[in-house]
Amino acid sequence: MIETPLSVLAICGSLRAKSFNGALVGELASLAPGGMTITVSNSIGNLPHYDGDLEAASGIPTGAAQLAQLVTDADAVIFVSPEYNTSIPGVLKNAIDWLSRVPGGPLANKPVLIKSVSPGAFGGARMQPHLRQVLSAVGAFVYPRPDIAVGLASQRFNEDLRLTDDPTREAIRKQLADFSTFARKLNRDLDDCEER
Ligand SMILES: Cc1cc2nc3c(=O)[nH]c(=O)nc-3n(C[C@H](O)[C@H](O)[C@H](O)COP(=O)(O)O)c2cc1C
């Protein structure tokens, strides 16, 4: 069966060169179902801190406008993020805050999937409901379940930061397949609503 294309933008909440979350972003293409293409944005670290005075003086910064365009152009978005002090890394929250200021709200009505990786046992699971809440506030449709939080990362990734744990690979493969069904259906339903 030929799947209709689904373009997915992946955004990582870690800026580290040897990030486990970045490594998982790098694995997504090999785990994606037919028709799903993954584009990666590494730009969130270049955005200024959100500042209402800056916005009033010079509008949306170029980097935020470019990220907003990538989000708008994508059929769906995947956030892969670490957990910092049981919540969302500031750099990622900052990027979402800038996106929320772009007219039209690029994340509104967007199918979104959240994933997290941590060397700790919880895998970033405590961050996920916080990110879900923020993304819901900007109008995204966050894939409801299952949450996949990859814990004990140094046992699941090898020294080259390849995801070598087969059960984790299979769980993510299945989740991406289910998410692609969800995203396609949601986008079709939203198109139908607009046509009415
Ligand atoms: C400021 C800070 C807070 C952290 N808090 C948590 C935490 O609450 N839970 C957790 O599992 N790991 C926590 N960690 C550890 C990160 O999960 C770990 O550094 C991880 O490797 C970061 O993701 P990355 O490899 O993608 O950069 C924290 C790390 C930092 C720097």
Coordinates of C-alpha atoms and ligand atoms in Angstrom, one line a residue:
M1 CA 0.0 0.0 0.0
I2 CA 1.4 3.5 -0.9
E3 CA 1.1 5.8 2.1
T4 CA 0.3 9.4 1.5
P5 CA 3.3 11.6 2.5
L6 CA 3.6 13.0 6.0
S7 CA 6.3 15.6 6.6
V8 CA 7.3 15.7 10.2
L9 CA 9.5 18.4 11.9
A10 CA 11.6 17.2 14.8
I11 CA 12.7 19.6 17.5
C12 CA 15.2 18.7 20.2
G13 CA 15.1 20.3 23.6
S14 CA 18.8 19.7 24.2
L15 CA 21.6 21.8 22.7
R16 CA 24.4 19.3 23.7
A17 CA 26.5 18.0 20.9
K18 CA 26.4 14.5 22.5
S19 CA 22.8 14.7 23.6
F20 CA 20.9 11.5 24.1
N21 CA 17.7 13.3 22.9
G22 CA 19.5 14.5 19.9
A23 CA 20.7 11.0 19.2
L24 CA 17.0 9.8 19.4
V25 CA 16.1 12.5 16.9
G26 CA 18.8 11.1 14.6
E27 CA 17.2 7.6 14.9
L28 CA 13.7 8.8 13.9
A29 CA 14.1 8.5 10.2
S30 CA 15.2 4.8 10.5
L31 CA 12.2 4.0 12.6
A32 CA 9.6 6.0 10.7
P33 CA 6.8 4.3 8.8
G34 CA 6.2 4.5 5.0
G35 CA 5.5 8.0 3.8
M36 CA 6.8 9.8 6.9
T37 CA 9.8 12.1 6.3
I38 CA 11.7 13.7 9.1
T39 CA 13.2 17.2 8.9
V40 CA 15.3 18.3 11.9
S41 CA 15.4 21.9 13.3
N42 CA 18.4 22.7 15.4
S43 CA 17.7 26.4 15.7
I44 CA 16.1 26.8 19.1
G45 CA 19.4 27.6 20.8
N46 CA 19.8 30.6 18.5
L47 CA 16.7 32.4 19.6
P48 CA 16.9 35.4 22.0
H49 CA 15.2 35.1 25.3
Y50 CA 11.6 36.1 24.9
D51 CA 11.3 39.8 25.8
G52 CA 8.2 41.8 25.2
D53 CA 10.3 45.0 24.7
L54 CA 12.4 43.3 22.0
E55 CA 9.2 42.1 20.3
A56 CA 7.7 45.6 20.5
A57 CA 10.8 47.2 19.1
S58 CA 11.7 44.8 16.3
G59 CA 8.9 42.2 16.0
I60 CA 9.4 38.4 15.8
P61 CA 13.2 37.6 15.5
T62 CA 14.3 36.1 12.2
G63 CA 15.1 32.8 13.8
A64 CA 11.7 32.5 15.4
A65 CA 10.0 33.4 12.1
Q66 CA 12.0 30.8 10.3
L67 CA 11.2 28.1 12.9
A68 CA 7.5 29.1 12.7
Q69 CA 7.6 28.6 8.9
L70 CA 9.1 25.2 9.3
V71 CA 6.3 24.3 11.8
T72 CA 3.7 25.7 9.5
D73 CA 5.0 23.7 6.5
A74 CA 5.2 20.4 8.5
D75 CA 2.2 18.1 8.7
A76 CA 3.2 17.2 12.2
V77 CA 5.9 17.9 14.8
I78 CA 7.8 15.7 17.2
F79 CA 9.5 17.2 20.3
V80 CA 12.3 15.1 21.8
S81 CA 13.4 16.6 25.0
P82 CA 15.3 16.1 28.2
E83 CA 13.8 16.7 31.6
Y84 CA 15.4 19.4 33.7
N85 CA 14.4 19.5 37.3
T86 CA 11.3 17.5 36.5
S87 CA 10.2 19.9 33.8
I88 CA 10.8 21.5 30.4
P89 CA 14.3 22.8 29.5
G90 CA 14.1 26.6 29.4
V91 CA 15.5 26.8 25.9
L92 CA 12.6 24.7 24.6
K93 CA 9.9 26.7 26.6
N94 CA 11.5 29.9 25.2
A95 CA 11.1 28.6 21.6
I96 CA 7.5 27.7 22.2
D97 CA 6.8 31.1 23.7
W98 CA 8.3 32.8 20.6
L99 CA 6.2 30.5 18.3
S100 CA 3.1 31.5 20.3
R101 CA 3.7 35.1 19.4
V102 CA 3.8 34.5 15.6
P103 CA 0.5 35.5 14.0
G104 CA -1.6 32.5 13.1
G105 CA 0.0 30.4 15.9
P106 CA 2.0 27.8 13.9
L107 CA 1.5 25.1 16.5
A108 CA -2.3 25.5 16.6
N109 CA -4.2 22.5 15.2
K110 CA -0.8 20.7 14.7
P111 CA -0.5 17.0 15.5
V112 CA 2.4 16.7 18.0
L113 CA 4.2 13.9 19.6
I114 CA 6.4 14.2 22.7
K115 CA 9.3 11.9 23.5
S116 CA 12.0 12.1 26.1
V117 CA 15.3 10.4 27.0
S118 CA 17.3 10.5 30.2
P119 CA 20.2 8.6 31.8
G120 CA 17.9 8.4 34.9
A121 CA 15.3 5.7 35.5
F122 CA 12.2 7.8 34.7
G123 CA 13.3 8.7 31.2
G124 CA 12.0 12.3 31.5
A125 CA 8.5 11.1 32.1
R126 CA 7.8 13.9 34.6
M127 CA 8.6 16.5 32.0
Q128 CA 6.1 15.1 29.4
P129 CA 2.8 16.3 31.1
H130 CA 4.3 19.8 31.5
L131 CA 5.2 20.0 27.8
R132 CA 1.8 18.5 27.0
Q133 CA 0.1 21.3 29.0
V134 CA 2.1 24.0 27.3
L135 CA 1.5 22.6 23.8
S136 CA -2.2 22.3 24.5
A137 CA -2.2 25.9 25.6
V138 CA -0.9 26.9 22.1
G139 CA -3.6 24.8 20.4
A140 CA -1.5 21.7 19.4
F141 CA -3.2 18.3 19.4
V142 CA -0.8 16.2 21.4
Y143 CA -0.9 12.5 20.7
P144 CA -2.5 11.0 23.7
R145 CA -0.7 7.7 24.3
P146 CA 1.4 5.8 24.9
D147 CA 4.1 8.1 26.3
I148 CA 7.5 6.8 25.6
A149 CA 10.2 8.0 28.0
V150 CA 13.5 6.3 27.4
G151 CA 15.3 5.8 30.7
L152 CA 18.7 4.4 31.5
A153 CA 19.9 5.9 28.3
S154 CA 23.5 4.9 28.6
Q155 CA 22.3 1.2 28.5
R156 CA 20.2 1.7 25.5
F157 CA 22.5 3.8 23.3
N158 CA 26.0 2.6 22.5
E159 CA 29.2 4.7 22.6
D160 CA 28.5 6.1 19.2
L161 CA 25.1 7.2 20.4
R162 CA 23.2 4.7 18.3
L163 CA 20.0 3.3 19.8
T164 CA 20.9 -0.3 20.1
D165 CA 18.2 -1.5 22.4
D166 CA 15.8 -3.6 20.3
P167 CA 12.7 -3.4 22.5
T168 CA 13.1 0.4 22.6
R169 CA 13.5 0.6 18.8
E170 CA 10.3 -1.6 18.4
A171 CA 8.3 0.5 20.8
I172 CA 9.3 3.7 19.0
R173 CA 8.7 2.2 15.6
K174 CA 5.1 1.2 16.7
Q175 CA 4.5 4.6 18.3
L176 CA 5.6 6.4 15.1
A177 CA 3.3 4.2 13.0
D178 CA 0.4 4.9 15.3
F179 CA 1.2 8.6 15.4
S180 CA 1.3 8.8 11.6
T181 CA -2.3 7.4 11.5
F182 CA -3.4 9.9 14.1
A183 CA -1.8 12.8 12.4
R184 CA -3.1 11.9 8.9
K185 CA -6.6 11.5 10.3
L186 CA -6.5 14.7 12.3
N187 CA -5.2 16.7 9.3
R188 CA -7.9 15.2 7.1
D189 CA -10.7 16.0 9.6
L190 CA -9.4 19.6 10.0
D191 CA -9.3 20.0 6.2
D192 CA -13.0 18.7 6.1
C193 CA -14.0 21.2 8.7
E194 CA -12.4 24.1 6.8
E195 CA -14.2 23.0 3.6
R196 CA -17.6 23.1 5.3
Ligands
LIG1 C1 19.8 21.5 35.0 C2 19.6 20.0 34.8 C3 18.5 19.4 35.5 C4 18.3 18.0 35.3 N1 17.2 17.5 35.9 C5 16.9 16.2 35.6 C6 15.6 15.6 36.0 O1 14.8 16.2 36.6 N2 15.3 14.3 35.6 C7 16.2 13.6 34.8 O2 15.9 12.5 34.5 N3 17.4 14.1 34.5 C8 17.7 15.4 34.8 N4 18.9 15.9 34.4 C9 19.9 15.0 33.7 C10 19.6 15.0 32.2 O3 18.6 14.1 32.0 C11 20.9 14.6 31.5 O4 21.8 15.6 31.6 C12 20.6 14.3 30.0 O5 21.7 13.7 29.4 C13 20.2 15.6 29.3 O6 19.7 15.2 28.0 P1 20.7 15.2 26.7 O7 21.6 14.1 26.8 O8 19.7 15.1 25.6 O9 21.4 16.5 26.7 C14 19.2 17.3 34.5 C15 20.3 17.9 33.9 C16 20.5 19.2 34.1 C17 21.7 19.9 33.4

